[in-house]
Structures are given as structure tokens and as C-alpha cells.
GROMACS .gro file of C-alpha atoms in nm:
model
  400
    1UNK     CA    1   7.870   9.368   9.382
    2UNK     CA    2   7.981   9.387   9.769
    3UNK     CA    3   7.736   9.441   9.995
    4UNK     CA    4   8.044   9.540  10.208
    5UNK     CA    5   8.097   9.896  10.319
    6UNK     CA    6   7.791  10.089  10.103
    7UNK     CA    7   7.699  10.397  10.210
    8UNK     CA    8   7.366  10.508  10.262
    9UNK     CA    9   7.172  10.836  10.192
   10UNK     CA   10   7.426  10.999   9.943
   11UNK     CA   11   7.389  11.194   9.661
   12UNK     CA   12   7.372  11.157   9.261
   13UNK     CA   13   7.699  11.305   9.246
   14UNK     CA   14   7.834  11.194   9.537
   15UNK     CA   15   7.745  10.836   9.371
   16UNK     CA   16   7.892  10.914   9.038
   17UNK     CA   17   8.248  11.071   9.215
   18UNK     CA   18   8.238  10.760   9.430
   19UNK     CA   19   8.227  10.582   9.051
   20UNK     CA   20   8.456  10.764   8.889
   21UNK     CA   21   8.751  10.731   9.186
   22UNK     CA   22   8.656  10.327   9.211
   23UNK     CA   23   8.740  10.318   8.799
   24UNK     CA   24   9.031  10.553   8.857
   25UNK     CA   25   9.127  10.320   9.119
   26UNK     CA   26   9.114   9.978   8.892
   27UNK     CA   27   9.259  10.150   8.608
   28UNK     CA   28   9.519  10.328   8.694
   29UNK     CA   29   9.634  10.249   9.080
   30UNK     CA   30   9.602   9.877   9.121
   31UNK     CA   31   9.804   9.766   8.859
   32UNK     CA   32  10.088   9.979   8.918
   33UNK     CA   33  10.121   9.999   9.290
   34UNK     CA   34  10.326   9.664   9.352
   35UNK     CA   35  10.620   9.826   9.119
   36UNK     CA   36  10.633  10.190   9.290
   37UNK     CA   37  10.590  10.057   9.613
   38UNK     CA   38  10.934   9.805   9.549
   39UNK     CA   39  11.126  10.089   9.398
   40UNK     CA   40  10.974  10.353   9.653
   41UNK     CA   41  10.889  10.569   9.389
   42UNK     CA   42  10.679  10.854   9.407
   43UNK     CA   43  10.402  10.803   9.232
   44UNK     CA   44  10.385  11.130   8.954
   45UNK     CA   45  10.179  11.031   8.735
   46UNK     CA   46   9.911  10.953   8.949
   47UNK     CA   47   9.920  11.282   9.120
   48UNK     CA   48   9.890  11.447   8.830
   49UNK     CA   49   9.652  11.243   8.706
   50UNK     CA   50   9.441  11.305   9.047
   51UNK     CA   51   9.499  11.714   8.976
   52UNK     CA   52   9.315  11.697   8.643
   53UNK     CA   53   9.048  11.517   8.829
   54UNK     CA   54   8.997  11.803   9.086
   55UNK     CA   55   9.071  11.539   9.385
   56UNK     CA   56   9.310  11.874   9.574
   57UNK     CA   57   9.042  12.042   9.583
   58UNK     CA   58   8.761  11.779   9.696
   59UNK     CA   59   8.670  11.978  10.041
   60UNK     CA   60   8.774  12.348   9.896
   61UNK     CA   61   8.446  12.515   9.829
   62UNK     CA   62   8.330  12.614   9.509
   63UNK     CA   63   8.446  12.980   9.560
   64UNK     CA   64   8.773  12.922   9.583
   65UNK     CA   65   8.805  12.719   9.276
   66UNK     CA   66   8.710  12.391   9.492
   67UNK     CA   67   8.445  12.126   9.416
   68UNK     CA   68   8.280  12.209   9.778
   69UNK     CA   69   8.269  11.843   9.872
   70UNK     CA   70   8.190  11.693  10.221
   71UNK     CA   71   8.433  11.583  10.477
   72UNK     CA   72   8.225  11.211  10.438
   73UNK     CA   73   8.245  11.259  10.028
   74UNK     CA   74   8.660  11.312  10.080
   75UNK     CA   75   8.697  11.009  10.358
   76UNK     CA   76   8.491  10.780  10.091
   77UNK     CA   77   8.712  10.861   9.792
   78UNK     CA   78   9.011  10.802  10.058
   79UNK     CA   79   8.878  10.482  10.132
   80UNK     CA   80   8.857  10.428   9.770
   81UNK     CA   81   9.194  10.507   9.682
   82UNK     CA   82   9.370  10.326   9.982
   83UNK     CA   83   9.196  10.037   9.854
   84UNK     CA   84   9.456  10.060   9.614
   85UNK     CA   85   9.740  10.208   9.732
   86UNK     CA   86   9.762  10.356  10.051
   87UNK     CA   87  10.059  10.621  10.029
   88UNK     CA   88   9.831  10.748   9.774
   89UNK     CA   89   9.596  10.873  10.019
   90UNK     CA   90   9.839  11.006  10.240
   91UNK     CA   91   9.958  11.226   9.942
   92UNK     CA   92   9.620  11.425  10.004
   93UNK     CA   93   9.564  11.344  10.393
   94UNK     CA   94   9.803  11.636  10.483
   95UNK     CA   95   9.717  11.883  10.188
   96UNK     CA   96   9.351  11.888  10.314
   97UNK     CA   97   9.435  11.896  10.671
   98UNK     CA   98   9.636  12.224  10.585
   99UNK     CA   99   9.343  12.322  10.329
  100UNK     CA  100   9.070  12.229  10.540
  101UNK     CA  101   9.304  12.465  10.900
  102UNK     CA  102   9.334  12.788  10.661
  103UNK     CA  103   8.956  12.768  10.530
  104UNK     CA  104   8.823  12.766  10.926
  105UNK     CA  105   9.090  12.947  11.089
  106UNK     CA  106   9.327  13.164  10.824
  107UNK     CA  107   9.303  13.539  10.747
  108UNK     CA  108   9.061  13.656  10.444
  109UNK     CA  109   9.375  13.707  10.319
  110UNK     CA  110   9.547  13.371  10.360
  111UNK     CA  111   9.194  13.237  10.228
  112UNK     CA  112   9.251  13.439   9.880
  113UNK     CA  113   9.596  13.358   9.855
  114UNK     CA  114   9.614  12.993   9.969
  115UNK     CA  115   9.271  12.784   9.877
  116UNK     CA  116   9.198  12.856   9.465
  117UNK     CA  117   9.597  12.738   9.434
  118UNK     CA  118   9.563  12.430   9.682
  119UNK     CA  119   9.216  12.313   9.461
  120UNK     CA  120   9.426  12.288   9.164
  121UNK     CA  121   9.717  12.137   9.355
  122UNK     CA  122   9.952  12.418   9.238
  123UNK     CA  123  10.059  12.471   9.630
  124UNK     CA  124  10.031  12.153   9.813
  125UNK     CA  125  10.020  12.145  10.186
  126UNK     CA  126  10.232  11.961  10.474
  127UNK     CA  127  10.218  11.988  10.874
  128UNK     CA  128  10.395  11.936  11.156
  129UNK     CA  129  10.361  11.926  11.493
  130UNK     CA  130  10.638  11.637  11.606
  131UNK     CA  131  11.016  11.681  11.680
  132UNK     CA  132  11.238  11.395  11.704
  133UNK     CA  133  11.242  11.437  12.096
  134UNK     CA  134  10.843  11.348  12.101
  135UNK     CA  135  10.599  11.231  11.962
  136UNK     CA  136  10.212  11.275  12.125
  137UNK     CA  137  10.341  11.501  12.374
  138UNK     CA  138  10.304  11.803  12.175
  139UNK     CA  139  10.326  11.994  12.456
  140UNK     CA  140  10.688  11.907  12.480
  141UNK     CA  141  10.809  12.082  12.116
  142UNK     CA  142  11.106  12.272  12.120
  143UNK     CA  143  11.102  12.483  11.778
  144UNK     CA  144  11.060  12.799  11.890
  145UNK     CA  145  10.976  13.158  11.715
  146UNK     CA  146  11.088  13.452  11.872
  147UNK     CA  147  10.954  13.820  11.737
  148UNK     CA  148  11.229  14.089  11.699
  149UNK     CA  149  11.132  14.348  11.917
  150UNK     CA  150  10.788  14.525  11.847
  151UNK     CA  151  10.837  14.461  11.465
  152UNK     CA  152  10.611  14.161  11.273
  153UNK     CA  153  10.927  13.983  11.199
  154UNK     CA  154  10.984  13.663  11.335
  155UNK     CA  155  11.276  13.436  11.339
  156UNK     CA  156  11.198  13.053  11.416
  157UNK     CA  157  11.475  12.794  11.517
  158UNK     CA  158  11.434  12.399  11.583
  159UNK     CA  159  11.340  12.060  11.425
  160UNK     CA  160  11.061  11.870  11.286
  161UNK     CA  161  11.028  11.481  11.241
  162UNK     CA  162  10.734  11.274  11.036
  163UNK     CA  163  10.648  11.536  10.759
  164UNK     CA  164  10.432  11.348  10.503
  165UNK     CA  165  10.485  11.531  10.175
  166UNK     CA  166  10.795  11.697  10.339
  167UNK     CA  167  10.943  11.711  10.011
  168UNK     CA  168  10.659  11.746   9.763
  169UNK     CA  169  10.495  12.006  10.016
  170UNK     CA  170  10.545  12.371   9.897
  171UNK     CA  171  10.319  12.498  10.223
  172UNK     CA  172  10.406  12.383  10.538
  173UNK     CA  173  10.178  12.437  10.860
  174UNK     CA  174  10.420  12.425  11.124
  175UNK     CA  175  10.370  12.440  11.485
  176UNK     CA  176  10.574  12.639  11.706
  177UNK     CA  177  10.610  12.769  12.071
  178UNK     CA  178  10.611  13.182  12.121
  179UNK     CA  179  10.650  13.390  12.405
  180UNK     CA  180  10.259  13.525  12.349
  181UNK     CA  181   9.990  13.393  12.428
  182UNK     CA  182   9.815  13.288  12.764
  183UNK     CA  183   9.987  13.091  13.017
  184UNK     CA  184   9.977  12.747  12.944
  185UNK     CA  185  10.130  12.436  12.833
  186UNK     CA  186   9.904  12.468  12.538
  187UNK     CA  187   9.820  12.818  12.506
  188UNK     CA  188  10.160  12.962  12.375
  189UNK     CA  189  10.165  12.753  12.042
  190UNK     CA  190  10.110  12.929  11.740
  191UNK     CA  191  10.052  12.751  11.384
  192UNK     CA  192  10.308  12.967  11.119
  193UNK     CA  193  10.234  12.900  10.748
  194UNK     CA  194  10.604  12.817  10.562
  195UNK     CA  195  10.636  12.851  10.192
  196UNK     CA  196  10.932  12.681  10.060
  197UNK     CA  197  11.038  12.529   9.710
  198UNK     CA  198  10.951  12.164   9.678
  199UNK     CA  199  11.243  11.916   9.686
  200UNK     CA  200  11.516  11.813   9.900
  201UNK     CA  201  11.804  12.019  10.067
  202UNK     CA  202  11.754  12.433  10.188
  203UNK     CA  203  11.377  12.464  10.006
  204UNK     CA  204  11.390  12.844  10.153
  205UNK     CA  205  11.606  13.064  10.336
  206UNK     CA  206  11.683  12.884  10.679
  207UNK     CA  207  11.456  12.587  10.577
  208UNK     CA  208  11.594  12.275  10.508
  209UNK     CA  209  11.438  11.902  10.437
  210UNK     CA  210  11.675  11.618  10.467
  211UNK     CA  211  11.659  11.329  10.228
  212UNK     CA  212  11.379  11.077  10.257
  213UNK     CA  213  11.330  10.909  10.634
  214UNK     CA  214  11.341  10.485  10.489
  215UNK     CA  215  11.060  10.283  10.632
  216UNK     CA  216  10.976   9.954  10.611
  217UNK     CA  217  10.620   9.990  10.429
  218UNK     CA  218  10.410  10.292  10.327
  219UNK     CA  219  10.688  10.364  10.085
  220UNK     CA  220  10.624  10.595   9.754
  221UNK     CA  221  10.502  10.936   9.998
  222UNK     CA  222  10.783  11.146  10.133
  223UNK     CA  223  10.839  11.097  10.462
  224UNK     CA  224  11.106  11.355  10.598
  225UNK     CA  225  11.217  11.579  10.892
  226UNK     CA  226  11.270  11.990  10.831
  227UNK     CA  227  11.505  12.190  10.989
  228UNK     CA  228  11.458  12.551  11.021
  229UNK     CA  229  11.764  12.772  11.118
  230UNK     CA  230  11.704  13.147  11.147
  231UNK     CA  231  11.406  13.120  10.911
  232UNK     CA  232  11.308  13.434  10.860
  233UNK     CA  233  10.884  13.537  10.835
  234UNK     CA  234  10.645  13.821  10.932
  235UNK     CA  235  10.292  13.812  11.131
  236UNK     CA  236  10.109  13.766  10.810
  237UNK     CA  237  10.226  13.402  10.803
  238UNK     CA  238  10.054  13.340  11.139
  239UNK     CA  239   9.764  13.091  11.075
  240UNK     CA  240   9.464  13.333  11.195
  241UNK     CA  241   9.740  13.645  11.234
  242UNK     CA  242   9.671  13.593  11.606
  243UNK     CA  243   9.973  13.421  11.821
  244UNK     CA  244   9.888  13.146  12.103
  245UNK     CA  245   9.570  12.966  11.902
  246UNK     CA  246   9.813  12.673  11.705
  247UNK     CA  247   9.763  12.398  11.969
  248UNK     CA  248   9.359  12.414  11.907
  249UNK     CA  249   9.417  12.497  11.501
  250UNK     CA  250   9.590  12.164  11.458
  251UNK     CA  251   9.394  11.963  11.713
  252UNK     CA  252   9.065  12.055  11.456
  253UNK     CA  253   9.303  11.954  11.160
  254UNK     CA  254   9.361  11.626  11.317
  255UNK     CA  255   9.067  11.543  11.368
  256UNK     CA  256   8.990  11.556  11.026
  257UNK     CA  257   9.321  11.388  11.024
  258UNK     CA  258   9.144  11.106  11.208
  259UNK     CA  259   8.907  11.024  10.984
  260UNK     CA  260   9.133  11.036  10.731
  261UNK     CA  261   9.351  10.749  10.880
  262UNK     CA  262   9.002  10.565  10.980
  263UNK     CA  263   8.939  10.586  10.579
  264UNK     CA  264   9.288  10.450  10.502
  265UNK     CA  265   9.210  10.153  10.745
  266UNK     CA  266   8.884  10.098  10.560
  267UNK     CA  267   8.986  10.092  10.217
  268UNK     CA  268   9.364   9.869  10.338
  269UNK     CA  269   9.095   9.636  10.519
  270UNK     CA  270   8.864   9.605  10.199
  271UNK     CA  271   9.177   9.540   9.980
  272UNK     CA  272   9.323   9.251  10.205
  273UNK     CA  273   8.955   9.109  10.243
  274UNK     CA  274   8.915   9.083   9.809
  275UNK     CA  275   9.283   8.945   9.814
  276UNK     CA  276   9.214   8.668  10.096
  277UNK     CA  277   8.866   8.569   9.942
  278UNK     CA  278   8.975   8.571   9.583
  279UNK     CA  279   9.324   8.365   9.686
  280UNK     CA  280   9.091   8.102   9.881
  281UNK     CA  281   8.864   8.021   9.602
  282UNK     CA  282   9.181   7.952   9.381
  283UNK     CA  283   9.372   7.727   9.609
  284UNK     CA  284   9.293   7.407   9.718
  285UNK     CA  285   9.426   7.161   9.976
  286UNK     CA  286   9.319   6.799  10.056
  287UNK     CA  287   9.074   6.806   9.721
  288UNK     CA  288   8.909   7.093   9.798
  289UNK     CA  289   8.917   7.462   9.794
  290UNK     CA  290   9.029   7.583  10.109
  291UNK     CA  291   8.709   7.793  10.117
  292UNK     CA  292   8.549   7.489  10.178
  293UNK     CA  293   8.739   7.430  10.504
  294UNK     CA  294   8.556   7.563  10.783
  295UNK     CA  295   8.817   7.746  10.965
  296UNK     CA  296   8.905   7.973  10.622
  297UNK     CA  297   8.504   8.033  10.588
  298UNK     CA  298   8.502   8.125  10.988
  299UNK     CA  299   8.841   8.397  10.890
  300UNK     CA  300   8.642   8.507  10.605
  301UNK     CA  301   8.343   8.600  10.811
  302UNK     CA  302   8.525   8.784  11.086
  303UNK     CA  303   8.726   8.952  10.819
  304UNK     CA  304   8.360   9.077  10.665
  305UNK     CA  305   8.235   9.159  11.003
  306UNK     CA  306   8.548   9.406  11.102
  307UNK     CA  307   8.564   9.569  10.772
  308UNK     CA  308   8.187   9.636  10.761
  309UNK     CA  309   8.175   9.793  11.131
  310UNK     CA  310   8.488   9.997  11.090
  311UNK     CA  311   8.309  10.159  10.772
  312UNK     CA  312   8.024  10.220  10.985
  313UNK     CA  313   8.232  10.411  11.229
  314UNK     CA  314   8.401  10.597  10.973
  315UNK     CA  315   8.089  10.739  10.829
  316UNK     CA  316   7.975  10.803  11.154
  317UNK     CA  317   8.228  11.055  11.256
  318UNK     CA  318   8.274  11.233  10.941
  319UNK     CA  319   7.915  11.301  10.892
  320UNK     CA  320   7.962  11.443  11.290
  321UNK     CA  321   8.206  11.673  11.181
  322UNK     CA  322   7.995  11.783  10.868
  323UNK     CA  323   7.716  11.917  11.062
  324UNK     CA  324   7.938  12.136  11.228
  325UNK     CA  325   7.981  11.924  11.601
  326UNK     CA  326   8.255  11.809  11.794
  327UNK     CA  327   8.341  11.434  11.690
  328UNK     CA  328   8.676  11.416  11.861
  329UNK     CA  329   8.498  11.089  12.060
  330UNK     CA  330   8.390  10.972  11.738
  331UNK     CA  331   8.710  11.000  11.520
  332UNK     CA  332   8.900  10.903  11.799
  333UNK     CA  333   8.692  10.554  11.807
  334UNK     CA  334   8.688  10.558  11.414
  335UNK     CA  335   9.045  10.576  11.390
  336UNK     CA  336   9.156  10.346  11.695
  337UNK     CA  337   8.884  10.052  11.626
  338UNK     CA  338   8.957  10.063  11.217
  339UNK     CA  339   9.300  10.025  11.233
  340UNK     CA  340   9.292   9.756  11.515
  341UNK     CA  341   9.091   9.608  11.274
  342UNK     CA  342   9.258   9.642  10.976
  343UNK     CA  343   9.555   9.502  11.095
  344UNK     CA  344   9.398   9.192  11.211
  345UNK     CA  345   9.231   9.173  10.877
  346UNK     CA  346   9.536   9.185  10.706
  347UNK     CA  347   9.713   8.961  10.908
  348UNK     CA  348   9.403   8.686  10.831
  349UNK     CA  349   9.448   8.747  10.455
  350UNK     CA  350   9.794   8.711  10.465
  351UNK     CA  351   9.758   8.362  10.710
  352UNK     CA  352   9.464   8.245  10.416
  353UNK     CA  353   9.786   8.321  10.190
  354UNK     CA  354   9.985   8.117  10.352
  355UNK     CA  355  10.331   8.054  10.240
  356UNK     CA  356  10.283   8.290   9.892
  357UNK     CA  357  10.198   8.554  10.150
  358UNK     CA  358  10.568   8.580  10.224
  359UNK     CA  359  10.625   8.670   9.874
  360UNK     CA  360  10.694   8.994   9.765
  361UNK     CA  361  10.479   8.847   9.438
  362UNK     CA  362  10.186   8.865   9.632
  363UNK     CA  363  10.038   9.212   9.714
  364UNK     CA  364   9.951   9.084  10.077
  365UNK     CA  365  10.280   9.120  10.143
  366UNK     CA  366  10.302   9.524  10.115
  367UNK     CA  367   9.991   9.564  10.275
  368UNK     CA  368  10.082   9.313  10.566
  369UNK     CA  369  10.368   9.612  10.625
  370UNK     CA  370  10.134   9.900  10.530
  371UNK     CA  371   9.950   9.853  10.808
  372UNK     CA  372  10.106   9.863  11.125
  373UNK     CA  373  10.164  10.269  11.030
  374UNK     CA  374   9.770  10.288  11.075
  375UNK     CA  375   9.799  10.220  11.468
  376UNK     CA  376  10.044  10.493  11.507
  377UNK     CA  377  10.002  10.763  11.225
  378UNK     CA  378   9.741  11.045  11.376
  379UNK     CA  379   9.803  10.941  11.746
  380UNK     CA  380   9.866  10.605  11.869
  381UNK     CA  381   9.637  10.384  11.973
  382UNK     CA  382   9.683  10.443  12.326
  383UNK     CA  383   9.609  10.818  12.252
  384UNK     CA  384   9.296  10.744  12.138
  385UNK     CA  385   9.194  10.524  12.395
  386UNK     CA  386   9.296  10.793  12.622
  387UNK     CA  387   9.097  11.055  12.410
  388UNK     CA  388   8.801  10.835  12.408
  389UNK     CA  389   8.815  10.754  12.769
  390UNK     CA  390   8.835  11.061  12.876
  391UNK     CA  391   8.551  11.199  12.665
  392UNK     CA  392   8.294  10.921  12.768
  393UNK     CA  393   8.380  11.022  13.162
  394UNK     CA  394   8.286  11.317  13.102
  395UNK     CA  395   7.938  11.237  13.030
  396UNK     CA  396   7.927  10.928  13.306
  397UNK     CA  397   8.028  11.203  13.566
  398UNK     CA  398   7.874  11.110  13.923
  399UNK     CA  399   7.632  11.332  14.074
  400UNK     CA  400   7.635  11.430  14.436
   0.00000   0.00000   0.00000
């Protein structure tokens, strides 16, 4: 067994879930992911093979119908399952975001009405912040909800870009601008909750969700843009029923987002490192394995050294956020430093490859375009070097 990326202090259970999703993994995602990923299929049967399992409702708590797991318990299994395929994880990445928003910021009513259905993966969640205009700068969104009159009816105009599970989504957390709230670039944003029929075309009356945005990896999850025209909805589809709190809403969902995306890296960075290790104990060159050559042992030991650390960094910030503190600094390092590193550890699998890495034969060659989403999905890279920057001055201020 791999000494790579273990996990210290856990559980029983948390042990025997970590099992049982490894297994699941082997058995059921590996060996099926080359041919879904060429014919960009969504992936069904694993879904609902993950809803029988209770994976939906991983970090719902027990008393909404949830297994009550940990945010470090979810990013393991993620890191589990984007070991085999990564889409996979993204499936679930923006159901628990929304899960994880209404359980610390919705209604006792949105609680009751949205969590014991989102555990069983009845209503699965999508969110958006980005418009085609921009993509960071959410303070820059245009979609707009305007309330008629005194009433609690709202009407909500503008377009969305880069909803994962845009399609599959029946609940969408969408963030709009208003004209309450406090002054502010960021402090008239308010997070709406959108029900809507899963598929393609109008999913509701005045929403609408194009067909599938193509991409050149990271193929299988729905990746789409919604329009909403005149959409009609009422004040008890505000996230929290208060207006002007969406900006800090999402900001905690991303972060959890973060991690997410940090797990992804870690389990697409353990996949290419088995692929490139296996591959160079089969192949040999001038009468010898190539594992024999120096240089491939010297890839092979950075390769080990950047998958182990970004694990480490991983754990670190989701057990941060389980104790109830702020790990923006933490995710934000988690997430930058594991996909900078998974992408160079792909990219040293695929060189061990050589040639056959070209081929779309060889699974190196989806993950060698898999990856590159990592270093933009949940904030770019230069986001989070800007997040992480900013954070550390703030506790290297100068005194006098």
C-alpha cells in the first residue's frame, strides 16, 4: 500500500467510508471513465449508483436525512473519486456548496424543505455567481432583481456563464444585484434560490439553460450558461430571507468550494503519479526499464513529493474550516499550490509516457487536459495568490 497521501487521526468509520469509496472507485469508475469521457457522456449510472450510497448527503447532518459527515471526510472521498474520474467530483462539488450555503445561512424553512431532499439527491444543487462579461470580478454582475413595489415579488433579468450541473441541477443558487442592501460594491448582492426542471431549454418560467458549453477536457458534467428573462419569485426564495448578504453567502460556499478543487487536484495528481510509475516499470529503453534511468527515478520522486504536500495542505484547511475558523488563507493556499502541482505532475507522467501519452489509448491523455481546469475553476490562480497575499499582510502589518 502507498504511503502517499494517508491521513492521520480519523475515525473507524471515517476509515471504512474512505474503503468503501476507494472500492467504489476501482470497481465501478476506473474502468469506465476513458469511454464517457470520449463520448462526453454523463455519467448516470454512477450517480445513481453514488445516491444509493448516501454520497449527496455526505456533509447533511443526520437530522435532515444526512450522514453528518465532516467537511475533511467529504474532501477525502473527493479526492478518492477524482482519482478516478474527475467530472465525477464536480457532479457533487456544487450540490454541497449549495447544501452546505442553505444549512449555515437559509431560513428554518428553506432548511426543512431543501436538505432531507438534497441527502437523497432528489433536488440537486447548482450556483452561480459569473456572467459571460466577468469572471472574478463578481462585483461587476449584471443580473439584476428588482421587487415590485412593496410586495415580496421579485422579477430577475440577466445571464449566467460556467454552471456546473446547469442541466442536471434542479436548485440553483444564483447571485444577483438588488436595490437593498447597504451601500457597497458588495453589499447589494443577494443569493435567490431557483427551482427549475432539470434538462435543457426553458427549465421554469423565464429560466432557460442553453445546450452544453464544449470544452476541451473535464467532459461528462454539464457545463452550461442560464438565462433568466422576467423570472418570476417571492422573498421566500431569498437565501436567509434577508436581501444584501449574497456576496458573503457564496464567498463561505467557495471556500468550501476551495477545498473541494484542492481535493480534485489531489486525487488527479495521485492518478497521474500510479499511471507514470506503473507505465515506467513496463517500458524499457537501452536494456533496461526506464525506471532504472536516473532522470525517470528523479521525475518520480518530485512527482511523490508534490502529491504528498498538496494532501497535506488539503487536510489542513478543511480540518480549519471544521472547527468552525476562517481558512480562507488556508484554502486559498490548498487550492492554488495543489493544482500548480497537479498540473506539473501530470505533465511528468505524461513526459514518462512519452509518445503513447499522445494517445487517446492512454488515460494520461484525458487527465493531461483535465487539469488545466484546476488552475482556473474556484478562482484563478492569481486570485488566490492575491487572497493569500493579502491575508498574510495582514498579520505582517508594521507597527509604529
Amino acid at each position: 500500500m502507498s504511503r502517499l497521501q494517508t491521513t492521520d487521526g480519523l475515525t473507524e468509520e471515517q476509515s471504512e467510508l474512505l474503503k468503501l469509496v476507494r472500492e467504489f472507485v476501482d470497481e465501478q469508475i476506473i474502468p469506465v471513465a476513458q469511454e464517457l469521457e470520449h463520448a462526453d457522456e454523463y455519467p448516470q449510472k454512477i450517480v445513481d449508483q453514488m445516491k444509493e450510497m448516501g454520497i449527496f448527503g455526505l456533509m447533511i447532518p443526520e437530522e435532515f436525512g444526512g450522514l453528518g459527515e465532516s467537511l475533511l471526510t467529504y474532501a477525502l472521498c473527493v479526492e478518492e473519486i477524482s482519482r478516478g474520474w474527475m467530472p465525477v467530483s464536480g457532479i457533487i462539488n456544487t450540490h454541497f456548496i449549495v447544501a452546505y450555503m442553505i444549512l449555515k445561512h437559509g431560513t428554518e424553512e428553506q432548511k426543512q424543505h431543501y436538505l432531507p431532499k438534497m441527502a437523497t439527491g432528489d433536488i440537486r444543487g447548482a450556483f452561480s455567481m459569473s456572467e459571460p462579461g466577468l469572471g472574478s470580478d463578481v462585483a461587476g454582475i449584471k443580473t439584476k432583481a428588482v421587487r415590485d413595489g412593496d410586495s415580496d415579488d421579485w422579477t430577475i433579468n440577466g445571464q449566467k456563464m460556467w454552471l456546473t450541473n446547469g442541466a442536471s441541477a434542479n436548485l440553483v443558487a444564483v447571485l444577483v444585484k438588488t436595490d437593498l442592501g447597504a451601500d457597497g460594491a458588495h453589499k447589494n448582492m443577494t443569493t435567490f434560490l431557483i427551482d427549475k426542471e432539470s434538462g435543457f431549454g426553458e427549465t421554469a418560467q423565464g429560466v432557460s439553460v442553453p445546450g452544453k458549453i464544449e470544452k476541451m477536457g473535464y467532459k461528462g458534467v454539464d457545463t452550461t450558461e442560464l438565462i433568466l428573462d422576467g423570472h418570476r419569485t417571492t422573498s421566500d426564495k431569498i437565501l436567509g430571507g434577508e436581501p444584501g448578504k449574497g456576496f458573503y453567502q457564496m464567498m463561505d460556499g467557495v471556500e468550501v468550494g476551495r477545498v473541494n478543487v484542492a481535493a480534485r487536484a489531489c486525487g488527479l495528481s495521485m492518478r497521474a503519479f500510479e499511471l507514470g510509475v506503473a507505465y515506467s516499470q513496463q517500458r524499457e529503453t537501452f536494456g533496461k526499464k526506464i525506471v532504472d534511468h536516473q532522470a525517470i527515478l528523479f521525475r518520480i520522486a518530485d512527482m511523490a513529493s508534490k502529491v504528498e504536500a498538496a494532501h497535506q495542505l488539503m487536510v489542513k484547511a478543511a480540518r480549519l474550516k471544521d472547527k468552525g475558523e476562517r481558512n480562507d488563507l488556508e484554502a486559498g493556499i490548498a487550492k492554488y499550490m495543489a493544482a500548480e502541482y497537479c498540473a506539473d505532475v501530470v505533465n511528468q507522467s505524461f513526459r514518462i509516457h512519452g509518445g503513447f501519452g499522445y494517445s487517446k489509448e492512454y488515460e494520461i491523455e484525458r487527465l493531461y487536459r483535465e487539469a488545466p481546469m484546476l488552475l482556473i475553476g474556484e478562482g484563478t490562480a492569481e486570485i488566490q495568490k492575491m487572497i493569500i497575499g493579502r491575508s498574510i499582510l495582514k498579520d505582517y502589518q508594521l507597527k509604529g
